[in-house]
CSV table of C-alpha atoms in Angstrom, one decimal:
chain,number,residue,atom,x,y,z
A,20,MET,CA,109.6,78.6,84.7
A,21,THR,CA,106.8,76.3,85.5
A,22,ILE,CA,103.9,76.3,83.0
A,23,GLU,CA,100.5,76.2,84.7
A,24,THR,CA,99.2,72.6,84.5
A,25,PRO,CA,95.6,71.5,84.6
A,26,ASP,CA,96.2,70.4,88.2
A,27,LYS,CA,97.4,73.9,89.2
A,28,GLN,CA,94.4,75.4,87.4
A,29,GLN,CA,92.2,73.1,89.3
A,30,SER,CA,93.8,74.1,92.6
A,31,SER,CA,93.2,77.8,91.8
A,32,ARG,CA,89.5,77.2,92.2
A,33,PHE,CA,88.0,78.2,95.6
A,34,GLN,CA,84.8,78.2,97.4
A,35,LEU,CA,82.8,80.9,99.1
A,36,TYR,CA,80.1,79.3,101.2
A,37,ASP,CA,78.6,76.6,98.9
A,38,THR,CA,79.7,78.3,95.6
A,39,ASN,CA,82.7,77.1,93.6
A,40,LEU,CA,84.5,80.0,91.9
A,41,HIS,CA,87.4,80.5,89.6
A,42,SER,CA,87.9,84.2,89.5
A,43,ARG,CA,89.4,85.7,92.6
A,44,LEU,CA,88.4,89.3,91.7
A,45,ILE,CA,85.1,90.6,92.9
A,46,LEU,CA,84.0,93.8,91.2
A,47,GLY,CA,81.7,96.6,92.4
A,48,SER,CA,79.1,98.1,90.0
A,49,ALA,CA,79.2,101.8,91.0
A,50,LEU,CA,80.8,104.9,89.7
A,51,TYR,CA,81.3,103.8,86.1
A,52,PRO,CA,81.0,106.5,83.4
A,53,SER,CA,78.4,104.4,81.5
A,54,PRO,CA,76.5,101.1,81.6
A,55,ASP,CA,78.6,99.9,78.7
A,56,SER,CA,81.8,100.6,80.6
A,57,LEU,CA,80.5,98.6,83.5
A,58,SER,CA,79.7,95.7,81.3
A,59,GLY,CA,83.0,95.9,79.6
A,60,ALA,CA,84.9,96.0,82.9
A,61,VAL,CA,83.1,93.0,84.3
A,62,LYS,CA,83.9,91.0,81.2
A,63,ALA,CA,87.5,92.1,81.1
A,64,SER,CA,88.0,91.4,84.8
A,65,GLY,CA,86.6,87.9,84.5
A,66,ALA,CA,84.7,88.6,87.7
A,67,GLU,CA,82.0,86.0,88.6
A,68,ILE,CA,80.6,88.1,91.5
A,69,VAL,CA,79.5,91.7,91.3
A,70,THR,CA,78.3,93.9,94.2
A,71,ILE,CA,75.1,95.9,94.1
A,72,SER,CA,73.0,98.0,96.5
A,73,LEU,CA,69.5,99.1,97.3
A,74,ARG,CA,68.6,102.8,97.3
A,75,ARG,CA,65.4,104.8,97.6
A,76,GLU,CA,63.2,104.6,94.6
A,77,THR,CA,61.7,107.7,93.0
A,78,ALA,CA,58.1,107.5,91.7
A,79,GLY,CA,57.9,107.4,87.9
A,80,ARG,CA,61.7,106.9,87.3
A,81,SER,CA,62.9,104.0,85.2
A,82,ALA,CA,66.6,104.4,86.0
A,83,ALA,CA,66.6,101.7,88.6
A,84,LYS,CA,64.7,99.3,86.4
A,85,ASP,CA,67.1,99.9,83.5
A,86,PHE,CA,70.1,99.2,85.8
A,87,TRP,CA,68.5,96.1,87.1
A,88,GLN,CA,67.9,94.7,83.6
A,89,HIS,CA,71.4,95.7,82.6
A,90,ILE,CA,73.0,93.9,85.6
A,91,GLN,CA,70.9,90.8,85.0
A,92,LYS,CA,72.3,90.5,81.5
A,93,LEU,CA,75.8,90.2,82.8
A,94,GLY,CA,75.1,86.7,84.0
A,95,VAL,CA,77.2,87.1,87.2
A,96,LYS,CA,76.4,86.2,90.8
A,97,LEU,CA,75.2,89.2,92.8
A,98,LEU,CA,76.5,90.2,96.2
A,99,PRO,CA,74.1,92.9,97.6
A,100,ASN,CA,75.6,95.2,100.1
A,101,THR,CA,74.3,97.2,103.1
A,102,ALA,CA,76.3,100.3,102.3
A,103,GLY,CA,75.4,103.3,104.3
A,104,CYS,CA,73.8,101.4,107.2
A,105,ARG,CA,74.9,102.8,110.6
A,106,THR,CA,73.2,100.3,113.0
A,107,ALA,CA,72.8,96.6,113.1
A,108,LYS,CA,69.1,97.0,112.8
A,109,GLU,CA,69.4,99.1,109.6
A,110,ALA,CA,71.7,96.5,108.1
A,111,ILE,CA,69.5,93.6,109.0
A,112,THR,CA,66.4,95.2,107.4
A,113,THR,CA,68.4,96.2,104.3
A,114,ALA,CA,69.7,92.6,104.0
A,115,GLN,CA,66.2,91.2,104.3
A,116,MET,CA,65.0,93.6,101.5
A,117,ALA,CA,68.0,92.6,99.3
A,118,ARG,CA,67.3,88.9,99.8
A,119,GLU,CA,63.8,89.3,98.5
A,120,LEU,CA,64.7,91.6,95.6
A,121,PHE,CA,67.8,89.8,94.4
A,122,GLY,CA,66.9,86.3,95.3
A,123,THR,CA,70.2,85.6,97.1
A,124,SER,CA,71.1,84.9,100.7
A,125,TRP,CA,74.5,86.4,100.2
A,126,VAL,CA,75.0,89.8,101.8
A,127,LYS,CA,78.1,92.0,101.9
A,128,LEU,CA,77.5,93.3,105.4
A,129,GLU,CA,78.5,96.9,106.1
A,130,VAL,CA,77.8,98.6,109.4
A,131,ILE,CA,79.6,102.0,109.2
A,132,ALA,CA,81.0,103.7,112.4
A,133,ASN,CA,82.5,106.9,111.0
A,134,ASP,CA,81.7,109.1,108.0
A,135,ASP,CA,85.2,110.2,107.4
A,136,THR,CA,86.9,106.8,107.5
A,137,LEU,CA,83.9,104.6,106.7
A,138,GLN,CA,85.4,102.3,109.2
A,139,PRO,CA,83.3,99.3,110.2
A,140,ASP,CA,81.4,99.4,113.5
A,141,LEU,CA,82.7,96.1,114.7
A,142,PHE,CA,80.2,95.8,117.5
A,143,GLY,CA,77.2,96.4,115.2
A,144,LEU,CA,78.8,94.1,112.6
A,145,VAL,CA,79.0,91.2,115.0
A,146,GLU,CA,75.4,91.8,116.2
A,147,ALA,CA,74.1,91.9,112.7
A,148,THR,CA,76.2,88.9,111.6
A,149,LYS,CA,74.7,86.8,114.3
A,150,GLU,CA,71.1,87.7,113.6
A,151,LEU,CA,71.5,87.4,109.8
A,152,SER,CA,73.3,84.0,110.1
A,153,GLU,CA,70.4,82.7,112.3
A,154,GLN,CA,68.0,83.9,109.6
A,155,GLY,CA,69.9,81.8,107.0
A,156,PHE,CA,72.0,84.5,105.4
A,157,GLN,CA,75.5,83.8,104.2
A,158,VAL,CA,77.3,86.9,105.5
A,159,PHE,CA,80.4,88.6,104.0
A,160,PRO,CA,81.3,91.1,106.7
A,161,TYR,CA,83.3,94.1,105.8
A,162,THR,CA,85.6,94.3,108.8
A,163,THR,CA,89.1,95.4,109.9
A,164,GLU,CA,92.2,93.3,110.6
A,165,ASP,CA,91.2,93.0,114.3
A,166,LEU,CA,91.6,89.4,115.3
A,167,GLY,CA,89.3,89.6,118.2
A,168,ALA,CA,86.5,90.9,116.1
A,169,ALA,CA,87.3,88.4,113.4
A,170,GLU,CA,86.9,85.5,115.9
A,171,LYS,CA,83.6,86.9,117.1
A,172,LEU,CA,82.4,87.2,113.5
A,173,LEU,CA,83.2,83.6,112.8
A,174,THR,CA,81.5,82.5,116.0
A,175,ALA,CA,78.5,84.6,115.0
A,176,GLY,CA,78.2,82.5,111.8
A,177,ALA,CA,80.3,84.2,109.1
A,178,GLU,CA,82.4,81.8,107.0
A,179,VAL,CA,84.1,84.6,105.0
A,180,LEU,CA,85.8,87.7,106.4
A,181,MET,CA,86.6,90.8,104.4
A,182,PRO,CA,89.2,93.0,106.1
A,183,TRP,CA,89.8,96.4,104.6
A,184,GLY,CA,93.0,97.3,102.8
A,185,ALA,CA,92.5,101.0,103.4
A,186,PRO,CA,89.4,103.2,103.8
A,187,ILE,CA,86.8,102.8,101.0
A,188,GLY,CA,87.6,104.8,97.9
A,189,THR,CA,91.0,106.0,99.1
A,190,GLY,CA,93.1,103.8,96.7
A,191,ARG,CA,95.9,103.8,99.3
A,192,GLY,CA,96.5,100.1,99.1
A,193,LEU,CA,97.4,97.9,102.1
A,194,MET,CA,97.8,100.4,104.9
A,195,ASN,CA,98.7,97.7,107.4
A,196,PRO,CA,100.4,94.8,105.7
A,197,TYR,CA,101.7,93.4,109.0
A,198,ALA,CA,98.2,93.1,110.4
A,199,LEU,CA,96.9,91.6,107.1
A,200,LYS,CA,99.7,89.0,107.1
A,201,THR,CA,98.9,88.2,110.8
A,202,MET,CA,95.3,87.7,110.0
A,203,ARG,CA,96.1,85.4,107.1
A,204,SER,CA,98.4,83.3,109.3
A,205,TYR,CA,95.9,83.3,112.2
A,206,PHE,CA,93.0,82.1,110.1
A,207,PRO,CA,94.7,79.7,107.6
A,208,ASP,CA,91.4,77.9,106.7
A,209,THR,CA,89.0,80.8,106.5
A,210,ALA,CA,88.1,82.5,103.2
A,211,LEU,CA,89.6,86.0,103.5
A,212,ILE,CA,89.0,88.7,101.0
A,213,VAL,CA,90.7,92.1,101.0
A,214,ASP,CA,87.9,94.6,100.5
A,215,ALA,CA,88.3,98.3,100.0
A,216,GLY,CA,91.1,100.8,99.6
A,217,ILE,CA,92.8,99.1,96.7
A,218,GLY,CA,94.1,101.6,94.1
A,219,ALA,CA,96.6,99.9,91.9
A,220,PRO,CA,96.9,96.3,90.5
A,221,SER,CA,100.1,96.0,92.5
A,222,HIS,CA,98.1,96.4,95.7
A,223,ALA,CA,95.9,93.5,94.7
A,224,ALA,CA,98.9,91.4,93.8
A,225,GLN,CA,100.5,92.2,97.2
A,226,ALA,CA,97.4,90.9,99.0
A,227,MET,CA,97.2,87.8,96.9
A,228,GLU,CA,100.9,87.1,97.5
A,229,MET,CA,100.1,87.0,101.2
A,230,GLY,CA,97.6,84.3,100.5
A,231,TYR,CA,94.4,86.1,100.5
A,232,ASP,CA,91.6,84.2,98.7
A,233,ALA,CA,90.2,87.1,96.7
A,234,ILE,CA,90.1,90.9,96.2
A,235,LEU,CA,87.0,93.1,96.2
A,236,LEU,CA,87.3,96.5,94.6
A,237,ASN,CA,85.3,99.1,92.7
A,238,THR,CA,86.6,102.6,92.6
A,239,ALA,CA,90.1,101.7,91.2
A,240,VAL,CA,88.5,100.2,88.1
A,241,ALA,CA,85.4,102.4,87.7
A,242,LYS,CA,87.2,105.7,88.1
A,243,ALA,CA,90.3,104.7,86.0
A,244,GLY,CA,90.9,106.6,82.7
A,245,ASP,CA,90.0,103.4,80.9
A,246,PRO,CA,87.9,101.1,83.2
A,247,VAL,CA,87.9,98.2,80.8
A,248,ALA,CA,91.7,98.1,80.5
A,249,MET,CA,92.1,98.6,84.2
A,250,ALA,CA,89.8,95.7,84.9
A,251,ARG,CA,92.0,93.5,82.8
A,252,ALA,CA,95.1,94.8,84.6
A,253,PHE,CA,93.5,93.8,87.9
A,254,LYS,CA,92.6,90.4,86.6
A,255,LEU,CA,96.2,89.7,85.7
A,256,ALA,CA,97.5,91.1,89.0
A,257,VAL,CA,95.2,89.0,91.0
A,258,GLU,CA,96.1,85.9,89.1
A,259,ALA,CA,99.8,86.7,89.3
A,260,GLY,CA,99.7,87.3,93.0
A,261,HIS,CA,97.8,84.1,93.6
A,262,LEU,CA,100.2,82.1,91.4
A,263,ALA,CA,103.1,83.6,93.3
A,264,PHE,CA,101.6,82.6,96.6
A,265,GLN,CA,101.2,79.0,95.3
A,266,ALA,CA,104.7,79.0,94.0
A,267,LEU,CA,106.2,79.9,97.4
A,268,MET,CA,108.2,83.1,97.3
A,269,ILE,CA,111.7,83.3,98.8
A,270,GLU,CA,112.4,84.7,102.2
A,271,GLU,CA,113.7,88.3,102.4
A,272,ARG,CA,117.3,88.7,103.4
A,273,ASP,CA,119.1,91.6,105.1
A,274,MET,CA,122.4,91.1,103.2
A,275,ALA,CA,123.1,90.7,99.5
A,276,SER,CA,123.7,87.2,98.1
A,277,PRO,CA,125.1,86.8,94.6
A,278,SER,CA,122.9,85.0,92.2
A,279,THR,CA,125.8,84.2,89.8
A,280,PRO,CA,128.0,81.4,91.1
A,281,VAL,CA,131.1,82.6,93.0
A,282,ALA,CA,133.1,79.6,92.1
A,283,GLY,CA,135.1,80.3,88.9
A,284,THR,CA,134.8,84.0,89.1
A,285,PRO,CA,137.4,85.5,86.8
A,286,PHE,CA,140.1,87.8,88.3
A,287,PHE,CA,139.1,86.6,91.7
A,288,ASP,CA,142.0,86.2,94.1
A,289,LEU,CA,141.5,84.5,97.4
A,290,GLU,CA,144.5,86.4,98.8
A,291,LYS,CA,142.5,89.6,98.4
A,292,LEU,CA,140.2,88.4,101.1
A,293,ASP,CA,143.0,88.6,103.7
B,7,MET,CA,47.4,110.9,105.6
B,8,ASN,CA,50.9,112.2,106.4
B,9,VAL,CA,53.8,109.8,106.4
B,10,ILE,CA,57.6,109.9,106.0
B,11,LEU,CA,58.2,108.4,102.6
B,12,ASN,CA,61.8,107.7,101.7
B,13,GLY,CA,62.9,110.3,104.2
B,14,GLN,CA,60.5,113.0,103.0
B,15,SER,CA,57.2,114.2,104.5
B,16,GLU,CA,54.5,113.3,102.1
B,17,THR,CA,50.7,113.3,102.1
B,18,ILE,CA,49.4,110.1,100.5
B,19,LYS,CA,46.0,108.7,99.5
B,20,ALA,CA,47.0,105.0,99.5
B,21,LEU,CA,45.6,103.0,102.4
B,22,THR,CA,47.9,100.0,102.1
B,23,LEU,CA,51.5,99.5,101.4
B,24,SER,CA,50.6,97.6,98.2
B,25,GLU,CA,48.6,100.6,96.9
B,26,LEU,CA,51.4,103.0,97.7
B,27,CYS,CA,53.9,100.7,95.8
B,28,LYS,CA,51.8,100.8,92.7
B,29,THR,CA,52.4,104.6,92.5
B,30,PHE,CA,56.1,103.7,92.2
B,31,GLN,CA,56.3,100.6,90.0
B,32,ASP,CA,53.9,98.5,88.1
B,33,ASP,CA,56.0,95.5,88.9
B,34,PRO,CA,56.0,94.9,92.7
B,35,MET,CA,59.0,92.5,92.4
B,36,THR,CA,61.3,95.3,91.4
B,37,ILE,CA,61.1,97.1,94.7
B,38,ALA,CA,61.6,96.2,98.3
B,39,THR,CA,59.9,97.7,101.3
B,40,ALA,CA,60.2,98.5,105.0
B,41,VAL,CA,57.8,100.2,107.4
B,42,ASN,CA,59.0,101.8,110.6
B,43,GLY,CA,62.4,100.1,110.2
B,44,ASN,CA,61.0,96.6,109.7
B,45,PHE,CA,61.1,94.6,106.4
B,46,VAL,CA,57.8,94.0,104.7
B,47,SER,CA,57.7,91.3,102.1
B,48,VAL,CA,55.8,91.4,98.8
B,49,GLY,CA,53.3,89.0,100.2
B,50,GLU,CA,52.6,91.2,103.3
B,51,ARG,CA,52.0,94.5,101.4
B,52,ASP,CA,48.3,94.0,100.7
B,53,ALA,CA,47.5,93.5,104.3
B,54,LEU,CA,49.7,96.2,105.7
B,55,LYS,CA,47.4,99.2,106.4
B,56,LEU,CA,49.4,102.4,106.6
B,57,LYS,CA,49.0,104.7,109.6
B,58,GLU,CA,49.6,108.4,110.2
B,59,GLY,CA,53.3,109.1,110.8
B,60,ASP,CA,54.5,105.8,109.4
B,61,ARG,CA,58.1,105.8,108.1
B,62,ILE,CA,58.1,104.0,104.8
B,63,GLU,CA,61.1,102.9,102.7
B,64,ILE,CA,60.7,101.9,99.1
B,65,LEU,CA,64.0,100.7,97.6
B,66,SER,CA,65.1,99.5,94.2
B,67,PRO,CA,68.3,98.0,92.8
B,68,ARG,CA,71.2,100.4,92.4
B,69,GLN,CA,74.9,100.4,91.6
B,70,GLY,CA,77.0,99.4,94.7
B,71,GLY,CA,80.6,98.8,95.7
């Protein structure tokens, strides 16, 4: 076993746009049973980035203000989303509002095509990515594994791509590992984050073993029986998967191959092979 | 005047977006606004005179995935 050296720790750092990061787990802030469980999960996960949203304010209510103060105390970098937007125009306006309110040019760009699958509208996504990039945003598009759309998103200005693992909130893991592997191979130098559909730490490890740069998830931690413990489980799984990727895993074989040396096997008689 | 405020038909007294925002939050920096689908920055709210039928969105930070 190779013990992680300072050099290897250094190489585990990565960059999203102009920001250097260590944690490869990005956590959503929704669906937690309480504000304290959100705080505990963020700490246990080691996440340096947390996603948030904008929703309609109700006159006289302080819930939004309380949440905003709570999230600011976490000391993490915020990644506002455009969840629920169904056109490029809606997403662009929401991103502009988020930039002013949260003071960041980062945006997790969602343009949703279908209510049942919450599948991205790839046409609207490319359109919004182009416009927002021209306005100085640093766009994190929530997309599929479609290579053609991915190329258009990069041409439009995105430097990070976030393909889904499975539909949002389903917890089904990597529905199309072949396509995700293909995407990783096709874009070896682009920051790729698997976003959505992760249910178990093993799903996150599987994506990291493929060489994905990071994992973005929410429901799998927030709706777990113990969100704080699950956040730590995901932290360890993401780290394990990334370390395995760096260590270069063996190729799969079709036939068995003994791990114990054959030479010197007791009771082994070459004549029996005839 | 009658407007669509956060998706609901409302009758409001405010004449500008800035005045309307004050009925939501004392601190104008804790909300973000759009009128008729277009972003309106904090600095533009004072000068933005509301009109009959305007569609106004007033948003605030919320949990998100």
